[in-house]
Coordinates of C-alpha atoms in Angstrom, one line a residue:
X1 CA 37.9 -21.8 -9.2
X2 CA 39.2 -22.3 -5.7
X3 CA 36.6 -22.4 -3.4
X4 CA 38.4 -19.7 -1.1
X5 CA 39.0 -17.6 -4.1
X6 CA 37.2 -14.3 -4.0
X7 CA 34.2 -14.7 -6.5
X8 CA 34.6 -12.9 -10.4
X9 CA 31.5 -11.0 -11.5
X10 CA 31.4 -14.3 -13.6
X11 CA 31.6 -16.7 -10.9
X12 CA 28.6 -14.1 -8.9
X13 CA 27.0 -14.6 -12.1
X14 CA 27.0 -18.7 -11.9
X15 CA 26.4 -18.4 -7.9
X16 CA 23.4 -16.6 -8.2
X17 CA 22.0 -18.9 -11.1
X18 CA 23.0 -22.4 -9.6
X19 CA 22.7 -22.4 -6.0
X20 CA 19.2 -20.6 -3.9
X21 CA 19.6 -17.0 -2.6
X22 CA 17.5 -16.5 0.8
X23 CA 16.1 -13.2 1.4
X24 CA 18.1 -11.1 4.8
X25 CA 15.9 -11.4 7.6
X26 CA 16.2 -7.7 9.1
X27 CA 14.1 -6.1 11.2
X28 CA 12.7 -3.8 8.5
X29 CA 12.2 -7.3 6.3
X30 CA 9.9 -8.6 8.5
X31 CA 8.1 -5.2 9.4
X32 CA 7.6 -4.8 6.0
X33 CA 6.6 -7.8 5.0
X34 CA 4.8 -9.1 8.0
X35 CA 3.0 -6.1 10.1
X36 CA 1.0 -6.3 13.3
X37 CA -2.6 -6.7 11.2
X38 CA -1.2 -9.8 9.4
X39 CA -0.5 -13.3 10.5
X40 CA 0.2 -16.7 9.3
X41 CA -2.4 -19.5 9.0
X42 CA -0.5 -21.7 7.1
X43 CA 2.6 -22.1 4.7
X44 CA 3.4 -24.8 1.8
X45 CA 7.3 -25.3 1.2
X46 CA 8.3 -26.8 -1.9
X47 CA 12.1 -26.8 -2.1
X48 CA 14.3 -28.8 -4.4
X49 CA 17.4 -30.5 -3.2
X50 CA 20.2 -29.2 -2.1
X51 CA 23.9 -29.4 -4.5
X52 CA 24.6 -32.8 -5.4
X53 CA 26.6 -35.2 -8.0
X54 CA 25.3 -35.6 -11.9
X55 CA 22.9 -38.0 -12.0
X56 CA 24.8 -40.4 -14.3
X57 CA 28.3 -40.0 -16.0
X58 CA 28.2 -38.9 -19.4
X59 CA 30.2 -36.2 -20.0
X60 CA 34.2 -37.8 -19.7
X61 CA 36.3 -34.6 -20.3
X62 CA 34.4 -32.7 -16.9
X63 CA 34.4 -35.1 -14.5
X64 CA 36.5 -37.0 -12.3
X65 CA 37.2 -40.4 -11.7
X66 CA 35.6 -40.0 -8.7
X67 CA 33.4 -37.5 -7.2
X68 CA 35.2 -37.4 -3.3
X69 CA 32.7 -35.3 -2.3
X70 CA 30.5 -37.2 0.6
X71 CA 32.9 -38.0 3.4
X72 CA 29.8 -36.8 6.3
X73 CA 27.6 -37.7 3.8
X74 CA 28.0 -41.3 3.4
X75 CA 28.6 -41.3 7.2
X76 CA 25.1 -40.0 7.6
X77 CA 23.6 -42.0 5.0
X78 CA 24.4 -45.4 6.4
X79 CA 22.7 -44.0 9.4
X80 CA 20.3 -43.2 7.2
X81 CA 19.9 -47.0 5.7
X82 CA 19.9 -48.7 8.8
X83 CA 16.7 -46.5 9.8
X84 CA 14.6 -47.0 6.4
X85 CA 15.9 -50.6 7.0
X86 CA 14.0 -51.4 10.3
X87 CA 10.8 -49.2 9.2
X88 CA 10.9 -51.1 6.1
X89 CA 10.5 -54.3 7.9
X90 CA 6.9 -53.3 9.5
X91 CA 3.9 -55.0 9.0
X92 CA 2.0 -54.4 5.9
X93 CA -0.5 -51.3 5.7
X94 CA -3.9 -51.4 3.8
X95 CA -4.2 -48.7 0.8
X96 CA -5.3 -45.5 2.6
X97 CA -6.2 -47.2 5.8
X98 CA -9.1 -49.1 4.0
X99 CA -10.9 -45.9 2.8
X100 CA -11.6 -45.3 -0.5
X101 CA -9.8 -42.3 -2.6
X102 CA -12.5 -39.9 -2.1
X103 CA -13.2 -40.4 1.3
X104 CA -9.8 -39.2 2.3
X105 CA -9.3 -35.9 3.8
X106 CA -6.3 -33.5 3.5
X107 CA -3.6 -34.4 5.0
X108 CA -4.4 -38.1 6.1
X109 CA -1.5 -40.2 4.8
X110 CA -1.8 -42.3 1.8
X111 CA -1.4 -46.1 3.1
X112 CA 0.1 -48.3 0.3
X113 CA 0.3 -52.5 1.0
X114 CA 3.8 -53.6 1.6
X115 CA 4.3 -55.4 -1.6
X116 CA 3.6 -51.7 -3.3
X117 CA 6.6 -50.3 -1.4
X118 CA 9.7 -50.3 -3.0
X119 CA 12.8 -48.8 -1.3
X120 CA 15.4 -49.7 -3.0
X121 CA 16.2 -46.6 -4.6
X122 CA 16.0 -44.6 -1.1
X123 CA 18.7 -46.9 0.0
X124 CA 20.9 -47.8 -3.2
X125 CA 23.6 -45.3 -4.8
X126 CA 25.9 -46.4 -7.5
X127 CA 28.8 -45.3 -6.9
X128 CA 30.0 -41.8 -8.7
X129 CA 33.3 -43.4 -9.6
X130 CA 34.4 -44.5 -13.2
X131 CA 37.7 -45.6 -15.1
X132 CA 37.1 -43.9 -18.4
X133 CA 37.6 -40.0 -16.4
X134 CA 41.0 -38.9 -17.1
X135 CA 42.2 -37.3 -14.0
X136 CA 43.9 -38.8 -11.2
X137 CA 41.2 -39.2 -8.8
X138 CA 40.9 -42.1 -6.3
X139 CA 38.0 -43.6 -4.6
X140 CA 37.3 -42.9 -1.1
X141 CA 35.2 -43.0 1.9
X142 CA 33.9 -39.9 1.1
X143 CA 33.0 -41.3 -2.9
X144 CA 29.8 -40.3 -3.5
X145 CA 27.1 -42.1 -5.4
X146 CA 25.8 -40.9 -8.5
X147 CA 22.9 -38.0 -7.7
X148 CA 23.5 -38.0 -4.3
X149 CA 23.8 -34.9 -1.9
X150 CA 26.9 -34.1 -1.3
X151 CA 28.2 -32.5 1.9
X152 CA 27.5 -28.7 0.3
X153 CA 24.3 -29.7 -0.3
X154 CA 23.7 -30.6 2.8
X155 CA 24.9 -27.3 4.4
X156 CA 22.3 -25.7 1.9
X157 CA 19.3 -27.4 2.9
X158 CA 20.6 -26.9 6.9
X159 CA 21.0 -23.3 6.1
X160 CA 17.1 -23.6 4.1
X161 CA 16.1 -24.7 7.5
X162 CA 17.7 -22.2 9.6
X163 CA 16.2 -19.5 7.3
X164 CA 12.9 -21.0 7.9
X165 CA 13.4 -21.3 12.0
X166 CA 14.2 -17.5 11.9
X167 CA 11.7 -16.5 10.5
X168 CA 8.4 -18.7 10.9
X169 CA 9.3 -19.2 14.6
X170 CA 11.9 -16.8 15.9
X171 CA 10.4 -14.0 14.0
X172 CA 7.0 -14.3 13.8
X173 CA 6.2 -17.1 16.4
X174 CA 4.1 -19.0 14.1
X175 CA 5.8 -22.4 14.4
X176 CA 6.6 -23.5 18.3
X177 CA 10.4 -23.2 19.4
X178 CA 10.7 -27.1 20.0
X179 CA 9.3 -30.5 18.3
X180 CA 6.1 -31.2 19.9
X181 CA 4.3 -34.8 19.8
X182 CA 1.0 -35.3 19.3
X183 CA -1.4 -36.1 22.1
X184 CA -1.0 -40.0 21.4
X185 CA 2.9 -39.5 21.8
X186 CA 3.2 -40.0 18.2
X187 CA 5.2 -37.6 15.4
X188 CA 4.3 -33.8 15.5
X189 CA 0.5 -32.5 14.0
X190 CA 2.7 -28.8 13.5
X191 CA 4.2 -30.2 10.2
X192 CA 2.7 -32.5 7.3
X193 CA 6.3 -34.3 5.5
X194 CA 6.4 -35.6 2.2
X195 CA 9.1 -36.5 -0.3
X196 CA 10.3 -38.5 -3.2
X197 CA 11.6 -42.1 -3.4
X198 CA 14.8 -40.1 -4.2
X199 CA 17.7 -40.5 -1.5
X200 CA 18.8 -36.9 -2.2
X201 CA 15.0 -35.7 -1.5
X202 CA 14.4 -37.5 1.6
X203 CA 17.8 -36.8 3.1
X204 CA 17.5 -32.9 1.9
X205 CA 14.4 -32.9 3.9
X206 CA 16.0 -34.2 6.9
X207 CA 18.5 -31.5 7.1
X208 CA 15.7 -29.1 6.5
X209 CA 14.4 -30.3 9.9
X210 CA 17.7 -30.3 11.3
X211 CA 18.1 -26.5 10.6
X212 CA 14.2 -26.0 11.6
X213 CA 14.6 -27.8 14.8
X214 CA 18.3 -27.6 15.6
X215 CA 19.8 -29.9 18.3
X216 CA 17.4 -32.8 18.3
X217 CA 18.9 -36.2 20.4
X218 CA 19.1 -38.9 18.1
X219 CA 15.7 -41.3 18.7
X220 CA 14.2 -37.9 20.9
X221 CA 11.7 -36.5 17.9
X222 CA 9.4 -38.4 15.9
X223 CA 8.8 -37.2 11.9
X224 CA 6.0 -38.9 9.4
X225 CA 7.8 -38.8 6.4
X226 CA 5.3 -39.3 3.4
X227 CA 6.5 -41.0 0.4
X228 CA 4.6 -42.4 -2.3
X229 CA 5.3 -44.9 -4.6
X230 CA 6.2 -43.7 -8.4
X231 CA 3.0 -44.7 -9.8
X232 CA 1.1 -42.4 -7.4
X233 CA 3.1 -39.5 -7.2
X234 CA 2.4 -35.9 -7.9
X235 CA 5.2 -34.2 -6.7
X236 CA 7.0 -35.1 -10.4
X237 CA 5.1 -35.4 -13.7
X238 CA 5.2 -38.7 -14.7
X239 CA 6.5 -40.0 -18.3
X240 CA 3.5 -42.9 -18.7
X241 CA 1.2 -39.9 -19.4
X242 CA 1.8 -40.3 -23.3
X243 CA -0.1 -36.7 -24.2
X244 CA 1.9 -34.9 -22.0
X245 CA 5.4 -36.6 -23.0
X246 CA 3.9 -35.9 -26.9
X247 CA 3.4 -32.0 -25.9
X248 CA 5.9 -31.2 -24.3
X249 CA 8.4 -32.3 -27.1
X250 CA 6.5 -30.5 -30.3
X251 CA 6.1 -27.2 -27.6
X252 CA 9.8 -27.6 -26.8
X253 CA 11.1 -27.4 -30.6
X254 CA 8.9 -24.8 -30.9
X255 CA 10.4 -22.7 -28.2
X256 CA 13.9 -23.7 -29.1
X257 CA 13.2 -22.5 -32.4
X258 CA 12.4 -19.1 -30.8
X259 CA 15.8 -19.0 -29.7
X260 CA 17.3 -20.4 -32.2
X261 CA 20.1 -18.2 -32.4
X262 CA 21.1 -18.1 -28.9
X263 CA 21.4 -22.0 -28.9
X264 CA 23.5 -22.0 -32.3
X265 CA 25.8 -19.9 -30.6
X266 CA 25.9 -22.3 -27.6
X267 CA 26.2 -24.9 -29.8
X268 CA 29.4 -23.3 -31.5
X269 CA 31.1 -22.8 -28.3
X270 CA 30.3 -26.4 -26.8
X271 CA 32.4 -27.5 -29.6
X272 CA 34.9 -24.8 -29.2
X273 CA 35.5 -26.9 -25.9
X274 CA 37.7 -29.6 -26.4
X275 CA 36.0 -31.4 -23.6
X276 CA 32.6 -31.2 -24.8
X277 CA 33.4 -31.3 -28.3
X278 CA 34.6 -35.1 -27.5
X279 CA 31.0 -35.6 -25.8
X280 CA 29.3 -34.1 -28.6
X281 CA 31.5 -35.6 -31.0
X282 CA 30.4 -39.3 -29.2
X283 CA 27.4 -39.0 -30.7
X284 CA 25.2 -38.4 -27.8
X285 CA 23.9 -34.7 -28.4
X286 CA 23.3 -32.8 -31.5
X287 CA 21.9 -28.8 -31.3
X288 CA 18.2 -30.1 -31.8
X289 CA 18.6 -32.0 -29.3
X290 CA 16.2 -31.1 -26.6
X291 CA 18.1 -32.4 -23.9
X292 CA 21.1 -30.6 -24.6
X293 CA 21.9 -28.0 -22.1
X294 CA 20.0 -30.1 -19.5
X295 CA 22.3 -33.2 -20.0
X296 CA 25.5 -30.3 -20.0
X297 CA 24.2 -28.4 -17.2
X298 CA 23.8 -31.8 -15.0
X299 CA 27.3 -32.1 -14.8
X300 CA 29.1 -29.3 -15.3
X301 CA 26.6 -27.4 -12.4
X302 CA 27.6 -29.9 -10.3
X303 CA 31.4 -29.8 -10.9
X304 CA 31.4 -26.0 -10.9
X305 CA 29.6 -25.3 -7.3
X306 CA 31.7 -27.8 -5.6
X307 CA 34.9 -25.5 -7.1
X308 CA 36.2 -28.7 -9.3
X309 CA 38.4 -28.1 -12.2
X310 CA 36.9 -26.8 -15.4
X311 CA 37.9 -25.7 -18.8
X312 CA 39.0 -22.0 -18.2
X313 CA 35.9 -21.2 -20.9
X314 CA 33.2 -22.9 -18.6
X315 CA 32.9 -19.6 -16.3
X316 CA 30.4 -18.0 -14.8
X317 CA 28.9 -16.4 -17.9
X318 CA 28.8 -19.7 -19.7
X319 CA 26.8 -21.5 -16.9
X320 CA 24.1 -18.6 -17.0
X321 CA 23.6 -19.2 -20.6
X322 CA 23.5 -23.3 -19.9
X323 CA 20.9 -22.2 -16.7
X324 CA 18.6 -20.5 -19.8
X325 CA 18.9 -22.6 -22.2
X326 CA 18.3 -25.6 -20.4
X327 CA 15.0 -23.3 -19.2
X328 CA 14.0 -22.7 -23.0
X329 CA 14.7 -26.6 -23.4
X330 CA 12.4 -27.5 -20.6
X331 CA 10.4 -24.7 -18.9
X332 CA 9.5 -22.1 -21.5
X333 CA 6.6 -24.3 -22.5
X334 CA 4.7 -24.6 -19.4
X335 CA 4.4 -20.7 -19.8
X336 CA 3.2 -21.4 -23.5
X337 CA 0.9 -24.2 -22.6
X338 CA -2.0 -24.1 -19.7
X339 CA -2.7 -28.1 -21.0
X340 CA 0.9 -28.8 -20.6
X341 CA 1.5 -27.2 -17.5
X342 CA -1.6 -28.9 -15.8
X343 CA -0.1 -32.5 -17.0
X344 CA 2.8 -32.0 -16.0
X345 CA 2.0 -30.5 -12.3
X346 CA -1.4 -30.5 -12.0
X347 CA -2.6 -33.5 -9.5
X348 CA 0.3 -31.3 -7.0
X349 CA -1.2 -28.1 -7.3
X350 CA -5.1 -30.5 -6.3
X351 CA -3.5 -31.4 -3.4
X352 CA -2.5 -27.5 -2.6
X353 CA -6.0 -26.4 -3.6
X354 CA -7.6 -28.9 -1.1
X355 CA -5.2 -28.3 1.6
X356 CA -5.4 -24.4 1.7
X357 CA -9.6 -24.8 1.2
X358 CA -9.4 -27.0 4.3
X359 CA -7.2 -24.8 6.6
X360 CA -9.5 -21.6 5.6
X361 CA -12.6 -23.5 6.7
X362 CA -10.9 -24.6 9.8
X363 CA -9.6 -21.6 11.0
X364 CA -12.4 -19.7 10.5
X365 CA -14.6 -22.2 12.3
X366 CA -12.4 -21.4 15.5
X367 CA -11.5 -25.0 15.5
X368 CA -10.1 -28.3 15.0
X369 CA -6.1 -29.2 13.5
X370 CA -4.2 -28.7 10.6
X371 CA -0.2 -28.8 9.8
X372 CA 0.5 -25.3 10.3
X373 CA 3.3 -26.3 7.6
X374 CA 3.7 -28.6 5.0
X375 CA 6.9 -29.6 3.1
X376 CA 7.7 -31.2 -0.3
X377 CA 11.8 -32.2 -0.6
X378 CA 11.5 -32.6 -4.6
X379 CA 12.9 -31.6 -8.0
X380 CA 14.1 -28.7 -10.5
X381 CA 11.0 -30.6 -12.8
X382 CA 8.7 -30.2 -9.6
X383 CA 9.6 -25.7 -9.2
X384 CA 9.5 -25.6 -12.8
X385 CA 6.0 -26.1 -13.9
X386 CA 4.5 -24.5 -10.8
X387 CA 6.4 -21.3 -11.8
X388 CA 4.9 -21.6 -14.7
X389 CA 1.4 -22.3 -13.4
X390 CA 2.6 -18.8 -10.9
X391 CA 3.6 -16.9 -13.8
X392 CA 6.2 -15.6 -12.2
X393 CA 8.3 -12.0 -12.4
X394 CA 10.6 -14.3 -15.0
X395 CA 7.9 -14.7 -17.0
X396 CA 9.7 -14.5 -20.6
X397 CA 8.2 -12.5 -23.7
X398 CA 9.3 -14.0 -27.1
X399 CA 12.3 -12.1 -27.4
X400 CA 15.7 -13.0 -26.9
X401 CA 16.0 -9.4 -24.8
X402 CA 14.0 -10.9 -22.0
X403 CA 15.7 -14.8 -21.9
X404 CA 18.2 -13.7 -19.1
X405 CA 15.1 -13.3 -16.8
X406 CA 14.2 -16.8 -17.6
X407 CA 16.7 -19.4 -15.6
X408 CA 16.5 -23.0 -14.3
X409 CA 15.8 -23.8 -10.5
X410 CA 19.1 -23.6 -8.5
X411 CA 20.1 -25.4 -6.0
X412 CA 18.2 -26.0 -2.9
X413 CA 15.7 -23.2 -4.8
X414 CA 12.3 -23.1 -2.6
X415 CA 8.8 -22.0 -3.2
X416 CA 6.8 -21.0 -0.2
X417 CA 3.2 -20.4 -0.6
X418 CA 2.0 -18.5 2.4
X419 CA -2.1 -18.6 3.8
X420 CA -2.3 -14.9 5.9
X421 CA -5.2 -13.7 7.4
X422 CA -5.7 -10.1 7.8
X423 CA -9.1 -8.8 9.5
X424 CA -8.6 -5.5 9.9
X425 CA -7.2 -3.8 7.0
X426 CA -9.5 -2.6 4.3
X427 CA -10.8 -5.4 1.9
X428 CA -10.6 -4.2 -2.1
X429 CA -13.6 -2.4 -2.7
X430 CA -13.1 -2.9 -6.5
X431 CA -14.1 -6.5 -7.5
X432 CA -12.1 -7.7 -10.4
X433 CA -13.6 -8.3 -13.5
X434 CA -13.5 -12.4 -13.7
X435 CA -15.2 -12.3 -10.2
X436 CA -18.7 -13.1 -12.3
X437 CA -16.7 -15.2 -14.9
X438 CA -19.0 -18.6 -12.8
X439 CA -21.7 -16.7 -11.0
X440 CA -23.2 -20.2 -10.0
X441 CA -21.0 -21.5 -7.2
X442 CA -22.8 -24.7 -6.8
X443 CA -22.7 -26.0 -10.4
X444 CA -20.0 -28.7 -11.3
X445 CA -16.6 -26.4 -11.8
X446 CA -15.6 -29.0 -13.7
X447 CA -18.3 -28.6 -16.7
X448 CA -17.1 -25.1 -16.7
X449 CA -13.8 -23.9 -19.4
X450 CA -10.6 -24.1 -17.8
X451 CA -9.5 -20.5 -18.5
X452 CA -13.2 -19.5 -17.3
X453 CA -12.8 -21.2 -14.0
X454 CA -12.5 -18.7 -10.9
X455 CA -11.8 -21.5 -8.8
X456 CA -10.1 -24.8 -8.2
X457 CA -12.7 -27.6 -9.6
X458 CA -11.9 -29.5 -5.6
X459 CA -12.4 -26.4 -3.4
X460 CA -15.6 -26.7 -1.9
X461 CA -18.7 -24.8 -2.3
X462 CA -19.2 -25.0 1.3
X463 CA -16.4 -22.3 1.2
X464 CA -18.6 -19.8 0.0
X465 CA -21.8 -19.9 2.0
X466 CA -20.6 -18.5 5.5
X467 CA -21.8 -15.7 7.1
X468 CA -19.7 -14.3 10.1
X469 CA -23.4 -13.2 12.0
X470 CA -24.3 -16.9 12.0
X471 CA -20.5 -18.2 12.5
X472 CA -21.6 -21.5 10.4
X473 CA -22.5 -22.4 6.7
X474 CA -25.4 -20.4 4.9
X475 CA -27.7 -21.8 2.2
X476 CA -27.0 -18.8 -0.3
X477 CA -23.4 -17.6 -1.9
X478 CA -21.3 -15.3 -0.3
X479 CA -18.9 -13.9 -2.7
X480 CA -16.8 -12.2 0.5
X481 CA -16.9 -15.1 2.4
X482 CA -12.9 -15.4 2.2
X483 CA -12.2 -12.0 2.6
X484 CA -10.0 -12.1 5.7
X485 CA -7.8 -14.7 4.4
X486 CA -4.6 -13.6 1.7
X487 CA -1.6 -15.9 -0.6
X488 CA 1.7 -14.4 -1.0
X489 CA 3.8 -17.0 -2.9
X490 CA 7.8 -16.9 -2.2
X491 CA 10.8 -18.1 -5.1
X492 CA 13.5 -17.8 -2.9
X493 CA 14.3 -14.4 -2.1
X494 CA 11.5 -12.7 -4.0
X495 CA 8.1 -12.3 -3.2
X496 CA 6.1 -13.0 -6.9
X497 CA 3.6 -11.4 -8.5
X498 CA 1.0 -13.5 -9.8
X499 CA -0.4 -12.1 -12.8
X500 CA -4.1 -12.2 -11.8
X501 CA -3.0 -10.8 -8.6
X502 CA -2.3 -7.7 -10.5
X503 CA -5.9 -7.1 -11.1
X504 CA -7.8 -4.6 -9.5
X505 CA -9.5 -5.7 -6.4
X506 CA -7.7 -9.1 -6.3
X507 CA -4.7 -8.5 -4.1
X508 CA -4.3 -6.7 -0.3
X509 CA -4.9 -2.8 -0.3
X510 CA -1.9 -2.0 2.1
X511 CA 0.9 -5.1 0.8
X512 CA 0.6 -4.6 -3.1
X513 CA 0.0 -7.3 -5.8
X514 CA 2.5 -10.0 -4.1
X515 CA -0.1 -10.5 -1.4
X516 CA -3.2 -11.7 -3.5
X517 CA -6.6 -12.2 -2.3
X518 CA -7.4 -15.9 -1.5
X519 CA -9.9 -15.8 -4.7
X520 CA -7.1 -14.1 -6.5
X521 CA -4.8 -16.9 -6.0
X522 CA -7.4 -19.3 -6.7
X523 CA -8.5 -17.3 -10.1
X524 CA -4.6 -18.0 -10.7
X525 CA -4.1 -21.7 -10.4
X526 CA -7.9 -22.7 -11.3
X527 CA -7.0 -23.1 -14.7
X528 CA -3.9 -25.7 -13.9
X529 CA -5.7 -28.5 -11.8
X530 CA -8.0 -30.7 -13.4
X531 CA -10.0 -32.9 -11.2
X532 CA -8.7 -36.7 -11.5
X533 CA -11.4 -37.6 -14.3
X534 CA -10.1 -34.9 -16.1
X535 CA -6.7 -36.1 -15.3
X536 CA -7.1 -39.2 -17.0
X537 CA -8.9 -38.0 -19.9
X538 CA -6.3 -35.8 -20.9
X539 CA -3.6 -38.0 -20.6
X540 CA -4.8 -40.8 -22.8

C-alpha cells in the first residue's frame, strides 16, 4: 500500500481500526452538541500516543532492517533530551512538598526526591535497526528507535491538538486563545499535564500542546509536565499487583475460549503467511497464547499505517480481525470482571473522581482555581480498561455476531470526559431506582458493596449538603445538590453511552443518555475505584 494510493474498502477498514477518527466540527456539531443552556466546567483528556515503531523486533519476515521513519523526529527529540537534561540536573524535591499523602489536594503535583527520579527511559531509544531483517534497508538520520513516535504520529497528535483548539477555544471559548502564566510568572493554572516515563507519551503530549497552542517561540511558554515514577503510577496498571496479573490471565482463556473459533481461524491463516509462519514456527507464539495477536498487531499496525511493505494477505480485513482479537486477548475481560477492571485502572479513575468532586464544589462556591483541563499522554492498556469501566457502545455480548464492535485503541485514540453545567433546562423528575441503593451519605462508602455504591468511596460528603438559599454547606443531605452540573464522556468521534446513564432520571432531559447526570456518572464508575486500603488489599 502506497501511501498516495487511493484507500480499498480493506485499507478504510484498517484506517478506521488503527489510527483515531475525530468527529467534523460543523456548525450544526457544536449546536447540537453544545447549546446556549450548556457550558463547560471542565474536561479530562486521556489520549494514547500517536503512530509509532513496534516496541521491540520480533517478528523478522514484516519488518525492515530499519525503521527510516523519524527524520523530524529525532531532530526534535535531541531537542527534546537536551531540555529533560538541564531540568534533570535541579536540586532535589521532597516527596509531595513535605505533606503527607492524604493531605494533598487535587491537582497539587506529586514531589518525588531526586534519587527516586529516573529518566533514563524518557531520554534512551534503542535503535529500531537490526541485521537479521531481510530487506535492504539502511540506517539513517531519520532511524527511529524502537517504540518511538514516528513523524505520522506526530502529525496525529498535532492534528488531536488542533481538534481540541477548535473546539474547546475557537468554538466554545472555554479555554483562552493564548498560553497564559500564572500570577507568579510560572507555567499556566488553565491546564494540569501529566504523562508516562515513556518518550512517545511525553513527546505525544507536546505536540498536543503544539496543535492546542499553535505558534509558541521556543523558551516563550512555560508547561508543568507531571510524571511519576513507575512504582507510583496510575495512568498504567502495574504487573507487581500479583491478583490482578493472576486474573487477568484465567479471565483471558476464558474469553478466548469464547471465541475460540474465530482465533483458530486466525491461527490458520497466520501460518498460511509465510512470514508469520517463520515467527510462529520460531517458537515464540502458539494459538493459546494470550499474547498472540497483541505481539502480531504490534508490528504489523505499525508497518501497515506507515504504508511499509506487507504480505499481499495482511490487508485491511486481516488487521480488523488482529484489532479484535488482540481486544478478546486483552480487553474483553475488564467488561467481564468489575475486580479486574478496578486493578487494573482503578487508582486513575480516584484521581478522576476527586478531581471532578473538587471542580463541582469550586464552581459552585463562585470561587477559587482549578485546570479548566487536564491531560494524560498514555497507553492502548490505559483506554482499555476505562472503556470497560464506561461500558461503552462496543460493549460485546458473548457472541461472535457482536465481536466486530469490539476493537483495540487506535492510534492517537482519545477519551474526553467532559463536566457541563446546565441551570436552566429541566432536571429529571424521575429519580432512578439505585438513587436509595446508600440512603446514608455520611457513612464510610467504603463499608458499603462495590456494585451497591452510588458514589465514588473519595468524593466527599460535603458534596451533598448544599443548599443554593444559604450558598454554603448544610448539615442535612441534599440528594439534588449536583443537579446543575452533567458528564458526557467522548471515544474519539462518538459521544458514549454509559449504561447507567440510560436509566431513567439519570441523564439530561433535552441531550439524551450520552449526557448523564453527575450522580449518573458517578453511579457508573463507583463500582471501579477502591479507596487505597482497598487497593492494597486486593492486590495481595
Amino acid at each position: 500500500m502506497s501511501p498516495t494510493t487511493p484507500p480499498s474498502n480493506s485499507e478504510s477498514i484498517a484506517s478506521s481500526v488503527l489510527q483515531a477518527r475525530l468527529p467534523g466540527l460543523t456548525p450544526e456539531f457544536v449546536a447540537r452538541h453544545y447549546p446556549s443552556t450548556v457550558s463547560v466546567v471542565h474536561v479530562h483528556v486521556v489520549n494514547r500516543h500517536g503512530e509509532r515503531t513496534p516496541s521491540s523486533h520480533n517478528i523478522i519476515g514484516i519488518s525492515p532492517k530499519s525503521w527510516n521513519l523519524c527524520a523530524k523526529s529525532n531532530q526534535m527529540h535531541a531537542d527534546f533530551q537536551r531540555a529533560v537534561g538541564l531540568l534533570a540536573s535541579s536540586g532535589d524535591a521532597t516527596e509531595m512538598q513535605g505533606r503527607a499523602k492524604s493531605q494533598t489536594p487535587p491537582w497539587e503535583p506529586f514531589m518525588f526526591a531526586k534519587a527516586a527520579r529516573d529518566i533514563s527511559e524518557l531520554v534512551n531509544l534503542p535503535s529500531a535497526s537490526t541485521a537479521d531483517a531481510k530487506d535492504g534497508s539502511k540506517a539513517t538520520a531519520a532511524t527511529c528507535g524502537f517504540g518511538q513516535l514516528t513523524d505520522l504520529g506526530r502529525q496525529s497528535m498535532t492534528a488531536l491538538g488542533a481538534h481540541m483548539r477548535a473546539l474547546y477555544v475557537d468554538a466554545l471559548g472555554f479555554l483562552p486563545p493564548a498560553v497564559s502564566q500564572n500570577a507568579n510568572g510560572g507555567p499556566t493554572d488553565d491546564l494540569y499535564l501529566r504523562a508516562t516515563m515513556y518518550t512517545r507519551t511525553f513527546e505525544s503530549l507536546q505536540h498536543i500542546l503544539g496543535g492546542l497552542y499553535p505558534g509558541q517561540e521556543p523558551g516563550s511558554s512555560l508547561f508543568r509536565v507531571n510524571v511519576r515514577p513507575a512504582e507510583h503510577e496510575t495512568i498504567y496498571s502495574r504487573d507487581s499487583c500479583r491478583r490482578m496479573m493472576l486474573l487477568f490471565k484465567e479471565l483471558s482463556k476464558a474469553c478466548m475460549a469464547l471465541h475460540a473459533a474465530e482465533r483458530q481461524k486466525l491461527y490458520t491463516d497466520m501460518r498460511n503467511i509465510p512470514a508469520l509462519r517463520e515467527y510462529l514456527d520460531a517458537g515464540r507464539m502458539s494459538e493459546k497464547s494470550h499474547h498472540l495477536a497483541t505481539t502480531v498487531l504490534d508490528t504489523a499496525a505499525s508497518a501497515y499505517v506507515h504504508g511499509l511493505p506487507l504480505p499481499d494477505a495482511i490487508d485491511g480485513a486481516f488487521m480488523a480481525r488482529l484489532s479484535q482479537s488482540a481486544a478478546v486477548e486483552h480487553m474483553l475481560s475488564g467488561w467481564k470482571s468489575a475486580a479486574l477492571a478496578r486493578l487494573q485502572i482503578g487508582p486513575l479513575l480516584h484521581e478522576f473522581a476527586a478531581n471532578v468532586a473538587a471542580v463541582v464544589e469550586t464552581d459552585r462556591a463562585g470561587g477559587g482555581q482549578h485546570p479548566k483541563m487536564a491531560i494524560y499522554s498514555a497507553h492502548d492498556t490505559t483506554l482499555a480498561p476505562l472503556l470497560a469501566t464506561f461500558g461503552s457502545e462496543a460493549e460485546p455480548a458473548d457472541s461472535a455476531a457482536n465481536l466486530s464492535e469490539l476493537m483495540w485503541p487506535p492510534f492517537a485514540s482519545s477519551i474526553r470526559i467532559e463536566l457541563l453545567k446546565d441551570s436552566q433546562s429541566p432536571y429529571p423528575a424521575v429519580r432512578p431506582a439505585w438513587e436509595d441503593d446508600q440512603k446514608d451519605y455520611s457513612e464510610d462508602a467504603s463499608l458499603v458493596p462495590f456494585e451497591k455504591r452510588t458514589r465514588p468511596v473519595n468524593v466527599p460528603k460535603s458534596l451533598y449538603r448544599w443548599s443554593h438559599a444559604t450558598k454554603g454547606a448544610t448539615g442535612e443531605r441534599n440528594p439534588r445538590a449536583t443537579r446543575d452540573y452533567y458528564v458526557r464522556v467522548w471515544y474519539n468521534d462518538r459521544a458514549l453511552q454509559l449504561p447507567t446513564c440510560r436509566d431513567p432520571g439519570a441523564h439530561h432531559t433535552q441531550l439524551g443518555a450520552s449526557v448523564c447526570t453527575l450522580d449518573g456518572f458517578f453511579k457508573q464508575i463507583a463500582r471501579f475505584v477502591p479507596s487505597k486500603k482497598e487497593a492494597a488489599q486486593e492486590c495481595l
